[in-house]
Structure formats: structure tokens, C-alpha cells
mmCIF file of C-alpha atoms in Angstrom:
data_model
loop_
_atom_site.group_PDB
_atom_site.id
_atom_site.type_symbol
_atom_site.label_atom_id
_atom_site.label_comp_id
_atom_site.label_asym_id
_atom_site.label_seq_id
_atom_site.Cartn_x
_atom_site.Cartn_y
_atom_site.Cartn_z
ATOM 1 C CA UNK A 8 7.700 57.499 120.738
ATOM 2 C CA UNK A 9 5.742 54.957 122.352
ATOM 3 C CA UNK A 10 2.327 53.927 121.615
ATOM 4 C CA UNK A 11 1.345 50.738 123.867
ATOM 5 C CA UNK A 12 0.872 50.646 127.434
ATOM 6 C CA UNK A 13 3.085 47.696 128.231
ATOM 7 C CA UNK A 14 5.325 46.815 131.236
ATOM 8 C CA UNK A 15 8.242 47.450 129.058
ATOM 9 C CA UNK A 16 7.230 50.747 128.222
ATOM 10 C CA UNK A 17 7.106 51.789 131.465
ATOM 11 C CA UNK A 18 9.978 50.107 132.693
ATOM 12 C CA UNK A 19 12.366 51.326 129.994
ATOM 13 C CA UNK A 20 10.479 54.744 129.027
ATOM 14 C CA UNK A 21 7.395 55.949 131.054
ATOM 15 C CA UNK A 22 8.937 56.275 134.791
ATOM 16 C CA UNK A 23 12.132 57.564 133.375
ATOM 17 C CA UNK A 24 10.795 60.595 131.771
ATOM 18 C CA UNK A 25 8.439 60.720 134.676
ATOM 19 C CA UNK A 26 11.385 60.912 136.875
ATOM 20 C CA UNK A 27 13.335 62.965 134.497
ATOM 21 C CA UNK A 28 10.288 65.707 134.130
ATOM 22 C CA UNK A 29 11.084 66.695 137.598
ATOM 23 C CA UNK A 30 14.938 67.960 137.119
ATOM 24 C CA UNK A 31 14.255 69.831 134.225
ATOM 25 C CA UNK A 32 15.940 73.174 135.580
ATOM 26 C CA UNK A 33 19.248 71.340 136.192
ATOM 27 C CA UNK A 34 19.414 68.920 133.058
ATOM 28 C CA UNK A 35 17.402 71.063 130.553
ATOM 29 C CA UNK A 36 15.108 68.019 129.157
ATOM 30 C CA UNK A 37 11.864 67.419 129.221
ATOM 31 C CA UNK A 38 10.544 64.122 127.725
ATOM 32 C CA UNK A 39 7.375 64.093 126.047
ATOM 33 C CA UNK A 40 5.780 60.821 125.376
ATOM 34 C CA UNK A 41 3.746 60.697 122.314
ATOM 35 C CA UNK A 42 2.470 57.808 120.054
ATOM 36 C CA UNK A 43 3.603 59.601 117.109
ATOM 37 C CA UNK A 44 6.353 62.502 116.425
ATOM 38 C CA UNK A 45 5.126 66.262 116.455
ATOM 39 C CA UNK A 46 7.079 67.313 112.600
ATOM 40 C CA UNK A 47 6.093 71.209 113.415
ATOM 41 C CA UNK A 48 9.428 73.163 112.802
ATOM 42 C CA UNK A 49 8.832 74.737 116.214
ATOM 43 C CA UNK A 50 9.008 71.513 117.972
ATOM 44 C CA UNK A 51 11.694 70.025 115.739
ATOM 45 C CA UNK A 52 14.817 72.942 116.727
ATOM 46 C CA UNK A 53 14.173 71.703 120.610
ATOM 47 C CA UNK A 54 14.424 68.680 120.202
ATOM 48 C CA UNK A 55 17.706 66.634 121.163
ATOM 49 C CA UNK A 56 16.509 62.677 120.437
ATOM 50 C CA UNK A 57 13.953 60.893 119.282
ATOM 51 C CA UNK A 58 13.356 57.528 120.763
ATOM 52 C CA UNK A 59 11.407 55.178 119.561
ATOM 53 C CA UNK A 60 10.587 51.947 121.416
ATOM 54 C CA UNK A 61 10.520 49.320 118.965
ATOM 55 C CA UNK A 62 10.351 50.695 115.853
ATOM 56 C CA UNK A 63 8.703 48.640 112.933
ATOM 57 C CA UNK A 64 7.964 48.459 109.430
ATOM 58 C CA UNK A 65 5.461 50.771 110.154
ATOM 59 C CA UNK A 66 7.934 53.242 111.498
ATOM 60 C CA UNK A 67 9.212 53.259 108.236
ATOM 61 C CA UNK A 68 7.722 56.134 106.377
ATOM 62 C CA UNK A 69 8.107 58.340 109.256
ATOM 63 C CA UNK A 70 11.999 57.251 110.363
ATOM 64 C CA UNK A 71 12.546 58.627 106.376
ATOM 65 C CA UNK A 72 10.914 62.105 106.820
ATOM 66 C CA UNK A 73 13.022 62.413 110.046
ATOM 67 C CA UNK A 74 16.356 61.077 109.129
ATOM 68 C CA UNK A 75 15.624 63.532 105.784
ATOM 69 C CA UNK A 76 15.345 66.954 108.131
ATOM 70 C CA UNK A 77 18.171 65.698 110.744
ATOM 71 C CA UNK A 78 20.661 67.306 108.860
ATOM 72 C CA UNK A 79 18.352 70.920 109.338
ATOM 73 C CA UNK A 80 17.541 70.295 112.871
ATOM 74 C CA UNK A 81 20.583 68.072 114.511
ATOM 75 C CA UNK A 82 18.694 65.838 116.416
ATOM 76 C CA UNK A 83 19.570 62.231 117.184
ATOM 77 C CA UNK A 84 17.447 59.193 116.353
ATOM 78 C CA UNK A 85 17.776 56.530 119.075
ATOM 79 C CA UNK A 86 16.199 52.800 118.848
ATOM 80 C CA UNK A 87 14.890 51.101 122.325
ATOM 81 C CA UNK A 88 14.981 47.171 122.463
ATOM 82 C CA UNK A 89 14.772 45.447 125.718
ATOM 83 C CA UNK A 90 13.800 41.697 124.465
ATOM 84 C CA UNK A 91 14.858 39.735 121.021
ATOM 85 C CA UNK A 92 11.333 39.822 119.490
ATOM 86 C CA UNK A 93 12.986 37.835 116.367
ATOM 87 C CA UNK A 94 13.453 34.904 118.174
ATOM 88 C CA UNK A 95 11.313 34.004 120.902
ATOM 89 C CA UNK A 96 10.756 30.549 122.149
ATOM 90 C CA UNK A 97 7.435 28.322 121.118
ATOM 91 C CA UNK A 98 6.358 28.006 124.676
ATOM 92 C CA UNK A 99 5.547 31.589 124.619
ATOM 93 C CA UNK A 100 2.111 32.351 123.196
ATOM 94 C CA UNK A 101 3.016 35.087 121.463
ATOM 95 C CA UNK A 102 5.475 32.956 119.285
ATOM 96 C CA UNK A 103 2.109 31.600 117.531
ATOM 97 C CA UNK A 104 1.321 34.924 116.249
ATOM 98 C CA UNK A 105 4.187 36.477 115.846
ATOM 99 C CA UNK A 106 5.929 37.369 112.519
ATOM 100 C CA UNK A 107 8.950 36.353 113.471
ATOM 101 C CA UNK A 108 11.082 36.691 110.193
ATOM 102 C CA UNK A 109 8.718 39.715 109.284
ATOM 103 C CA UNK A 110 10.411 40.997 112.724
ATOM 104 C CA UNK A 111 13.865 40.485 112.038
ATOM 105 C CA UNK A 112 13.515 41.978 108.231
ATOM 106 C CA UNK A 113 11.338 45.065 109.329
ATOM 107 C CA UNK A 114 14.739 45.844 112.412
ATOM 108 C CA UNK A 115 17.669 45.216 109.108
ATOM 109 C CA UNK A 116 15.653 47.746 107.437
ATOM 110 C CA UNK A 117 14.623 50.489 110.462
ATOM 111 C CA UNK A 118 18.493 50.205 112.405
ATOM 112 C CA UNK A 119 19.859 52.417 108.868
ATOM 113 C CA UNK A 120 17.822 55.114 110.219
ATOM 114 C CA UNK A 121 18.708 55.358 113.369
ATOM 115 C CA UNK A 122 22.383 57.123 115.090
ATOM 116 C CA UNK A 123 22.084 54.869 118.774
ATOM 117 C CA UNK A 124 20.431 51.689 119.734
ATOM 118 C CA UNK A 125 19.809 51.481 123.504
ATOM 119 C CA UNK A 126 18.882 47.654 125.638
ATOM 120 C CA UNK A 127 18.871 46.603 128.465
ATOM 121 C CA UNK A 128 21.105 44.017 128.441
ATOM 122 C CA UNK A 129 24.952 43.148 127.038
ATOM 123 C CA UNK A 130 23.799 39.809 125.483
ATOM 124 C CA UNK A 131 21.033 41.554 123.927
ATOM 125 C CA UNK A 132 23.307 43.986 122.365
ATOM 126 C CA UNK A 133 25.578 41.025 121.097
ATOM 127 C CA UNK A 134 23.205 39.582 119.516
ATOM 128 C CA UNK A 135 22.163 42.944 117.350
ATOM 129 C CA UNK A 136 25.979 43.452 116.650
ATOM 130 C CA UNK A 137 25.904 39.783 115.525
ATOM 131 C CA UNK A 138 22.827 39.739 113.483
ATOM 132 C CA UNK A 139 22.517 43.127 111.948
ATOM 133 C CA UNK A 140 26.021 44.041 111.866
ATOM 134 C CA UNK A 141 24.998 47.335 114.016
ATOM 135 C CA UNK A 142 27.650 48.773 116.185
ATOM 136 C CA UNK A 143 25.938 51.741 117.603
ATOM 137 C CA UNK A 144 24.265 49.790 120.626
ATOM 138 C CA UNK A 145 24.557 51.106 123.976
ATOM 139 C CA UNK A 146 23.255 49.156 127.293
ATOM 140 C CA UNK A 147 20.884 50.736 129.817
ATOM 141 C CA UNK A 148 20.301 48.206 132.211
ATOM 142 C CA UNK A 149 16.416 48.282 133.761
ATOM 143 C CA UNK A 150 16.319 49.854 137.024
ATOM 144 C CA UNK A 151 12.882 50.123 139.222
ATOM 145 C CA UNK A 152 11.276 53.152 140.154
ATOM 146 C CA UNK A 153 11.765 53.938 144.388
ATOM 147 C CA UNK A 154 8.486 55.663 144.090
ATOM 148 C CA UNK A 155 6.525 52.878 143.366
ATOM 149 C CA UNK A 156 8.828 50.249 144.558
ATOM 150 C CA UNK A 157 9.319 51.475 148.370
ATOM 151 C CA UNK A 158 8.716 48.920 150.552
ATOM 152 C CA UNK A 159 10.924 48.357 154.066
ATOM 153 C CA UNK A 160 11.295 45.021 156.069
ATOM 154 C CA UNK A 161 13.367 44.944 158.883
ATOM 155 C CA UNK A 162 15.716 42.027 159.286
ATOM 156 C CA UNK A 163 13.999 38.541 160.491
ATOM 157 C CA UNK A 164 15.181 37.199 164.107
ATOM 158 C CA UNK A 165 13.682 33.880 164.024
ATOM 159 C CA UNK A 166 13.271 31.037 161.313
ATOM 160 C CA UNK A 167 10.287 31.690 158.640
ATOM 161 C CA UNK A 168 8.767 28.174 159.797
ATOM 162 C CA UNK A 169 6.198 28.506 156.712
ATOM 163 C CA UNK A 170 7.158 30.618 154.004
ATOM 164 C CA UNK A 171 5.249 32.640 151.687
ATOM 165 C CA UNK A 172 6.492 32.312 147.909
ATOM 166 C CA UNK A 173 5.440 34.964 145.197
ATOM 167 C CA UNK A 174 5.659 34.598 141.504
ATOM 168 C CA UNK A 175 5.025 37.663 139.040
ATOM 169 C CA UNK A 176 5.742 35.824 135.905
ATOM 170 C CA UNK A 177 4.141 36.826 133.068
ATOM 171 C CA UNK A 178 1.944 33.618 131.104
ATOM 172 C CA UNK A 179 4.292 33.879 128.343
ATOM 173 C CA UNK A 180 6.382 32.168 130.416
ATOM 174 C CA UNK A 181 5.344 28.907 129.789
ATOM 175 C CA UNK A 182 1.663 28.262 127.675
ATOM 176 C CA UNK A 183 -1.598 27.229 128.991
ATOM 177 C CA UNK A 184 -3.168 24.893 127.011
ATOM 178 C CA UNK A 185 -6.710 25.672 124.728
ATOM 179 C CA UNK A 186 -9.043 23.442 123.031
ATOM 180 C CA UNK A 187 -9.818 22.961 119.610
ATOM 181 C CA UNK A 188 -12.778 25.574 118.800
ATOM 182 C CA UNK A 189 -14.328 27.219 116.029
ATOM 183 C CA UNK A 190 -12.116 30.320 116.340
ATOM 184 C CA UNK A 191 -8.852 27.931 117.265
ATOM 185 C CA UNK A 192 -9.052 24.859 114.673
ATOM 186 C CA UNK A 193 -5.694 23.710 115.293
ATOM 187 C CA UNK A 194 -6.396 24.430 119.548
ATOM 188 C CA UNK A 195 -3.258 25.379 121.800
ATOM 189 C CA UNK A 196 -1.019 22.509 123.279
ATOM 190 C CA UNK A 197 0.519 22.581 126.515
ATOM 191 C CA UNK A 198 4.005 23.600 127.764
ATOM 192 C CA UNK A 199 6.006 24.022 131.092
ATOM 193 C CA UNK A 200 8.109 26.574 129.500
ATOM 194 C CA UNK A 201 10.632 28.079 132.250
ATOM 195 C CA UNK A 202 9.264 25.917 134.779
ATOM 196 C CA UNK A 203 11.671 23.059 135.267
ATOM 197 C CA UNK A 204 10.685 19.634 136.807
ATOM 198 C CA UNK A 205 13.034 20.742 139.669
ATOM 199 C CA UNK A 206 10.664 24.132 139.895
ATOM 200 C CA UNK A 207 7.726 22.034 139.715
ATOM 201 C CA UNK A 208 8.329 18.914 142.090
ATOM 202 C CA UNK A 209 9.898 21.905 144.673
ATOM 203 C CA UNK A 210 6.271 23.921 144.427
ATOM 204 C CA UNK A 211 4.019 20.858 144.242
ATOM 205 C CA UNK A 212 5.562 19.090 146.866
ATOM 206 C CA UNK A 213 5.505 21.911 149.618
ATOM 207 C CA UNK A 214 2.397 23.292 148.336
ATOM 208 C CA UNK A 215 0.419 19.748 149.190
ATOM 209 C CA UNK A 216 2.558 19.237 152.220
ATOM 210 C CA UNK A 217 1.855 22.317 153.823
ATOM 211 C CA UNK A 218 5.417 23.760 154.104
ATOM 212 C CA UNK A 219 4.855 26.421 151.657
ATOM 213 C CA UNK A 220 2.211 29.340 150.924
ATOM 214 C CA UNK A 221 2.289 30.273 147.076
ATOM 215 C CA UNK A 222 0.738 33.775 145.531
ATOM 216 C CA UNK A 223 0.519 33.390 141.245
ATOM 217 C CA UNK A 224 0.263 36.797 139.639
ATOM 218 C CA UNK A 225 -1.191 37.403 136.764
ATOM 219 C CA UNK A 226 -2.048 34.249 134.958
ATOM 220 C CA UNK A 227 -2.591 30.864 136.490
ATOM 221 C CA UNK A 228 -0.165 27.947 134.844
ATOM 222 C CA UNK A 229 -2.251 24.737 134.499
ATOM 223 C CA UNK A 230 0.631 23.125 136.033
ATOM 224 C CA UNK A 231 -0.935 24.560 138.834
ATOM 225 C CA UNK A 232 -4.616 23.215 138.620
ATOM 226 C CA UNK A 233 -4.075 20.599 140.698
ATOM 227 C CA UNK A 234 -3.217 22.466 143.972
ATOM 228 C CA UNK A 235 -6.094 25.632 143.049
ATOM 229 C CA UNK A 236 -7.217 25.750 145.899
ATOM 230 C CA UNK A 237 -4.088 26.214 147.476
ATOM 231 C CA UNK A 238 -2.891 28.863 145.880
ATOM 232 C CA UNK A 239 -3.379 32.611 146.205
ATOM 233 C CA UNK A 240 -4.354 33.462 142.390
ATOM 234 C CA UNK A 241 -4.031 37.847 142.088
ATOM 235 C CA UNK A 242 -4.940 38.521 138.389
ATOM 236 C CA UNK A 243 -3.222 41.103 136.928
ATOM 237 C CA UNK A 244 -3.605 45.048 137.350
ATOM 238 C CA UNK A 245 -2.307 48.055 135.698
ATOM 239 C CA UNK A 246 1.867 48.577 135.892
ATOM 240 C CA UNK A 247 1.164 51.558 138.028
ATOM 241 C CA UNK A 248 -0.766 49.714 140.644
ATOM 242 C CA UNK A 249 1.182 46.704 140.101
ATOM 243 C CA UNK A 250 4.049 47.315 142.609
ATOM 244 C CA UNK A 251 1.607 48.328 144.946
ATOM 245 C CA UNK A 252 -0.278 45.027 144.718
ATOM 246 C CA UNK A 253 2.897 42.573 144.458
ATOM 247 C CA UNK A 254 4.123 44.105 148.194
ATOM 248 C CA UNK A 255 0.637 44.292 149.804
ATOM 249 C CA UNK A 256 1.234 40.286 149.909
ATOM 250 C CA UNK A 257 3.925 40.626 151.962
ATOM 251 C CA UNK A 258 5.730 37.514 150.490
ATOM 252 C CA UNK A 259 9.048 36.100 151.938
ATOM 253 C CA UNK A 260 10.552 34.886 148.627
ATOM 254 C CA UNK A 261 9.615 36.218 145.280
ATOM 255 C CA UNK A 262 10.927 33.205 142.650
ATOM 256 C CA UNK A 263 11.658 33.654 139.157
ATOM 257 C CA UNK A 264 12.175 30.059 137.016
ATOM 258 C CA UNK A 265 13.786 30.468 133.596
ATOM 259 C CA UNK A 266 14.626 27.751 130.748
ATOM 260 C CA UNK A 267 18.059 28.062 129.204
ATOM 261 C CA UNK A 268 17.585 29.420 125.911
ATOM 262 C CA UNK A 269 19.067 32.944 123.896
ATOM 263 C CA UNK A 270 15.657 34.598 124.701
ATOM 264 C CA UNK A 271 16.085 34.333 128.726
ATOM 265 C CA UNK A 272 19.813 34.819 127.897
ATOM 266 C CA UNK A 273 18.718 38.476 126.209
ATOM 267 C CA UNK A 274 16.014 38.944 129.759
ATOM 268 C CA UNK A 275 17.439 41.931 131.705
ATOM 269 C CA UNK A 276 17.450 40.664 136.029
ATOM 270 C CA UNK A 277 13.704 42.747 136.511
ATOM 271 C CA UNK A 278 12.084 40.667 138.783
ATOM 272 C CA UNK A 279 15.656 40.755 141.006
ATOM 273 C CA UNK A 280 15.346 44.668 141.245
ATOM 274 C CA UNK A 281 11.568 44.194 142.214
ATOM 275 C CA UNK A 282 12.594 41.164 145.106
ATOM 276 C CA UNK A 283 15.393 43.693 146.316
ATOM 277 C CA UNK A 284 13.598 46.972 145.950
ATOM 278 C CA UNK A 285 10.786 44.954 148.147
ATOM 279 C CA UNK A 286 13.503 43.787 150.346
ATOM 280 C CA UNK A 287 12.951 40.221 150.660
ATOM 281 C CA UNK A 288 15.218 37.311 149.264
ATOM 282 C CA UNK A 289 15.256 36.323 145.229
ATOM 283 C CA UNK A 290 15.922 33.223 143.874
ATOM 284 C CA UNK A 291 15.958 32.660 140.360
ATOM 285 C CA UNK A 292 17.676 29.991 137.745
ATOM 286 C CA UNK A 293 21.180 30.308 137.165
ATOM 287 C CA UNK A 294 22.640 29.829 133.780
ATOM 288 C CA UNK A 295 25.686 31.157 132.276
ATOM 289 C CA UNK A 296 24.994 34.346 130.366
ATOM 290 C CA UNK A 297 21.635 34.272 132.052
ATOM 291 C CA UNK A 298 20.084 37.251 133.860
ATOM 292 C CA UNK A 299 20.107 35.674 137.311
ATOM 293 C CA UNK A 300 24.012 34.288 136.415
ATOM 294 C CA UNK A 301 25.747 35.901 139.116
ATOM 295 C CA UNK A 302 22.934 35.860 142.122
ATOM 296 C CA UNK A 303 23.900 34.541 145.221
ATOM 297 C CA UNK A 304 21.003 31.692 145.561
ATOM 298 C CA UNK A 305 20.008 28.203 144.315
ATOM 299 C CA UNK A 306 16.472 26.365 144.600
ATOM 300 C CA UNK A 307 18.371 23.268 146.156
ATOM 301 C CA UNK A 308 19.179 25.161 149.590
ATOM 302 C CA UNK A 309 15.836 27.015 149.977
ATOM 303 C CA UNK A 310 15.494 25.889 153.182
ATOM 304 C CA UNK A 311 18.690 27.086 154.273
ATOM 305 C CA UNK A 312 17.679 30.454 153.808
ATOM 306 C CA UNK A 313 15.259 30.337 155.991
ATOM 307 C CA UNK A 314 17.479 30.677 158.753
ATOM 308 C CA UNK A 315 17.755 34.348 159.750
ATOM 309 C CA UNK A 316 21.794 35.095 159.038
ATOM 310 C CA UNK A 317 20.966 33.338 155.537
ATOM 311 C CA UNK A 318 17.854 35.327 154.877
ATOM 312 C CA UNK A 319 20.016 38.718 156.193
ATOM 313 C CA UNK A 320 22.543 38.130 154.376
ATOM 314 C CA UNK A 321 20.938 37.825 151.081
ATOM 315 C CA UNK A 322 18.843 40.900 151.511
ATOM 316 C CA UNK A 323 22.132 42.693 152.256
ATOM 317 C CA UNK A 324 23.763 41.956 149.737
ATOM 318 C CA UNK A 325 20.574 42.798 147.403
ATOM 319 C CA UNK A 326 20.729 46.021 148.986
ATOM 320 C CA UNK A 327 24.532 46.226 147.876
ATOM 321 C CA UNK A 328 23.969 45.285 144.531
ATOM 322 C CA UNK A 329 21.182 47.605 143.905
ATOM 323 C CA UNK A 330 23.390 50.692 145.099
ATOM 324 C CA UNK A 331 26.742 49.379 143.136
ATOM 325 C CA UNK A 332 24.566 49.011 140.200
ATOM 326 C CA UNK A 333 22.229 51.696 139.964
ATOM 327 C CA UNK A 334 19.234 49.270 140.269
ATOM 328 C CA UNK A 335 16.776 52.776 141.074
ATOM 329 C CA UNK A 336 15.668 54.883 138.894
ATOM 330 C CA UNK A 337 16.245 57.611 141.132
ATOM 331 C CA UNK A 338 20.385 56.798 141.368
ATOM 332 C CA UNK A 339 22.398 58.934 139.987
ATOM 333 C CA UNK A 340 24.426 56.152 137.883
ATOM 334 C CA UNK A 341 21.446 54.768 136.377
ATOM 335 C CA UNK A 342 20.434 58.465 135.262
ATOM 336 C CA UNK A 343 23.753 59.090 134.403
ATOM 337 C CA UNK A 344 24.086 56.258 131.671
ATOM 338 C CA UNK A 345 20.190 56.821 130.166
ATOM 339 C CA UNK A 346 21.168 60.762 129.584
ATOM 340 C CA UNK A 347 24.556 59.627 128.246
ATOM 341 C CA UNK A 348 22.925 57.015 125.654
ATOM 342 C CA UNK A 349 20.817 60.248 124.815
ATOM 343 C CA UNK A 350 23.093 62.613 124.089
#
């Protein structure tokens, strides 16, 4: 049950089934995304789980009338979560808006309802053991669809003399600042967010010097205003399209800055699986329980892998991780553990 159109709901729900639509003769399912649940007896005695991505106070009404004819109809009721929308940093916009304790009281009072949890992460599913006192949480990690994702790059023989950095951060990754208006009386201060001075002094530096080409996707950080006109600005296009889009640049480096903090600690390792699934080197902050804990790169020696056994050897063992992992959609451990956390 999914009703927005988000990068998270195709990520954790709309390529899966999409994927999954196509094996129906040798698993038996077929998922059907709707925005609502189809109560017709007919429909109810085929069906195996209902999953509902982020369920809400909303929800509440109809997780009643369902978990009322489970008994009749033996299906399972399954929760999807993939961030910790009950406590979300104030650098992200959406923090200003956002109900937070409204959040956390509408998921004590869905989770009753429901027989399976599934997230993306294991700190993610810590924290909803920990705070709701819900031990029915199982982990699918994210995984990137090979049919959208299919990029190939053969290995580099010479040094990248003038690299081209991509970023594919979403702007509620740090917050862009807005003036004092009729509609805003209070107006929007600024803040870096996940972008550390180290992040910033690293892109400033080599942007104005030369030594670097930068692509921003999506929105454009004020941070950057100053170097504009340096800077490849791509605003932001339908998930679909948007792997599509992101390789068509043909960066060298896609980089992913994160602040410390139990929201980035509860971030699954996506924009790894896009760098790798693109085939060219990550590097993202490391921090223990972080996403990007156990990658194999640091800001500090960026130059170093610019060197072609560096660069090589980062992709390959990308490549390595993706297959040990299940990092596709399309690998049979990945779609082994989301039919698993259905069933």
C-alpha cells in the first residue's frame, strides 16, 4: 500500500514488485501496488501480505478492519520503514513541518496491528526494538535495480588529471536559507547540514583552483553560490529517469557527505549501490554505525585514488561487495530475504 511517488517508494517497493511481476510462474506472487487496500472477499482469500509503507494515524481505521478479518483470511500485515521519521535532524527542512511527536505516537499505536516490520537497515531496526518495544523487525537492506542502473566503465590506464565529482544529495541534506515573507514570517535560516568544513574547504578549494569539475543534482546548496558558475547544476527528474540522468554525466567520483547523528546512523548505504552499480569510485563519511562505516575510502587521500591501481581497486572491490551482498535487485539473495520477510 503505497500512495506517494517518492524515491523511497520505489527503492524499497515499486522496482521490487516490478521485478517480482515477472517470476510469477515460479514464485506464485504478484504484487499489486495500490494507494488503498481492495476489502472485496475475492481479493482478500489471495492475498498473502499486506504491506504498507509507512503507515500513519490515518492508516488507522483501515489497519482495524484488516487485522479484524485476518483471522478469516490468514494474511499477514507487514510495516515498511526505511528512515526514523520521529527524529530527524533541524537542518533538514522537513524537520520544520514535521509532527515529529505526532509521528512517533501515530507508529506506538499502528506497530499493534501489524505481524512483521521490514527496514532497511540494522540500526534502524534497533532503534524500533528500543523505542516501541517491537520485536518483529526484519532488515531488507536497499538494493538498486540492474535495469535502470546498468552502466559499464572499463578500468582507467592513466591518472584522471581533472576529475569529475557528482553529488545526488537530496536538499534535505543540509537547508537553504529563505527570507522573511508574508507567507514565511519567521523566514528560513541557514545550515551546512552533512556538509562538513572538511567537505566544504575540499570542494571550494578545487572547484576555484581548477583541479576539480563538480555536477549538483537536484537542489543547489547556497554553500555553493559562490562558485555558480562553476558548477554543473541538473535539477531533479522523475526516479525512473533519474538513473538514466545521474550516468549520462559520466562522473569519476560520486561523493556522499554525512553529519554524525542517529538519523544518518538509521540511512541505508544507497548512494554506494548507485556509485558501484555505475561503476565508478564512492567516497562517503565514515562514522561508526554509519552507512558508509565499513567503505574502503576517506576524503583526505582523494588524490590518491586517482592513480589507476587505486581507482581499480576500489571499483573492484565495489563490484565484490555488491555480489557478496546482494546490492541488485535482480540477485537472488536480495530476493531471497524480501520474499522471506513476506512470508
Amino acid at each position: 500500500i503505497c500512495s506517494d511517488i517518492s524515491g523511497c517508494s520505489h527503492y524499497r517497493l515499486r522496482w521490487n514488485s516490478l521485478y517480482l511481476t515477472s517470476f510469477i510462474e515460479r514464485t506464485g506472487i504478484l504484487p499489486i501496488l495500490l494507494d488503498q487496500p481492495i476489502l472485496d472477499e475475492s481479493y482478500l482469500r489471495r492475498t498473502g501480505s499486506f504491506v504498507f509503507q509507512r503507515p500513519n494515524k490515518n492508516t488507522l481505521s483501515m489497519l482495524s478492519r484488516l487485522k479484524g478479518a485476518q483471522g478469516k483470511f490468514g494474511y499477514k500485515i507487514v510495516f515498511e520503514l526505511d528512515d526514523i521519521n520521529w527524529d530527524v535532524p533541524d537542518y533538514n527542512i522537513s524537520s520544520l513541518t514535521m509532527d515529529q511527536k505526532g509521528i512517533f505516537e501515530a507508529w506506538r499505536d499502528v506497530l499493534p496491528y501489524c505481524d512483521r516490520v521490514i527496514t532497511s537497515t540494522e540500526h534502524l531496526k534497533k532503534r524500533i526494538e528500543r523505542d516501541f518495544d517491537c520485536h518483529c523487525v526484519t532488515v531488507v537492506p536497499n538494493a538498486v535495480p540492474r535495469f535502470l542502473w546498468n552502466q559499464h566503465r572499463d578500468k582507467i590506464t592513466h591518472n584522471i588529471s581533472k576529475p569529475k565529482l557528482i553529488y545526488t544529495g537530496a536538499p534535505q541534506h543540509y537547508r537553504n536559507p529563505e527570507p522573511i515573507s508574508r507567507n514565511n514570517l519567521l523566514g528560513v535560516s541557514a545550515r551546512k547540514g552533512d556538509w562538513s568544513d572538511e567537505w566544504l574547504e575540499f570542494i571550494l578549494m578545487n572547484v576555484i583552483k581548477d583541479k576539480i569539475d563538480l555536477t549538483v543534482f537536484g537542489g543547489f546548496p547556497y554553500f555553493f553560490e559562490g562558485i555558480r558558475d562553476r558548477v554543473k547544476y541538473i535539477p531533479w527528474v522523475d526516479c525512473n529517469s533519474f538513473p538514466n540522468a545521474v550516468m549520462m554525466e559520466h562522473a569519476d567520483f560520486s561523493i556522499s557527505p554525512l553529519a554524525e547523528n542517529e538519523f544518518n546512523r538509521c540511512k541505508s548505504n544507497l548512494k554506494l549501490l548507485e556509485a558501484s552499480a555505475m561503476g565508478i569510485p564512492f567516497i562517503g563519511t565514515r562514522f561508526k554505525d554509519g552507512p558508509y562505516e565499513f567503505c574502503k575510502t576517506y576524503l583526505k587521500d582523494f588524490w590518491s585514488y586517482c592513480e589507476p591501481e587505486a581507482y581499480n581497486s576500489i571499483v573492484e572491490w565495489q563490484d565484490r561487495f555488491m555480489e557478496q551482498t546482494g546490492g541488485y535487485i535482480e540477485s537472488e539473495k536480495h530476493m531471497n530475504k524480501l520474499l522471506e520477510a513476506l512470508s
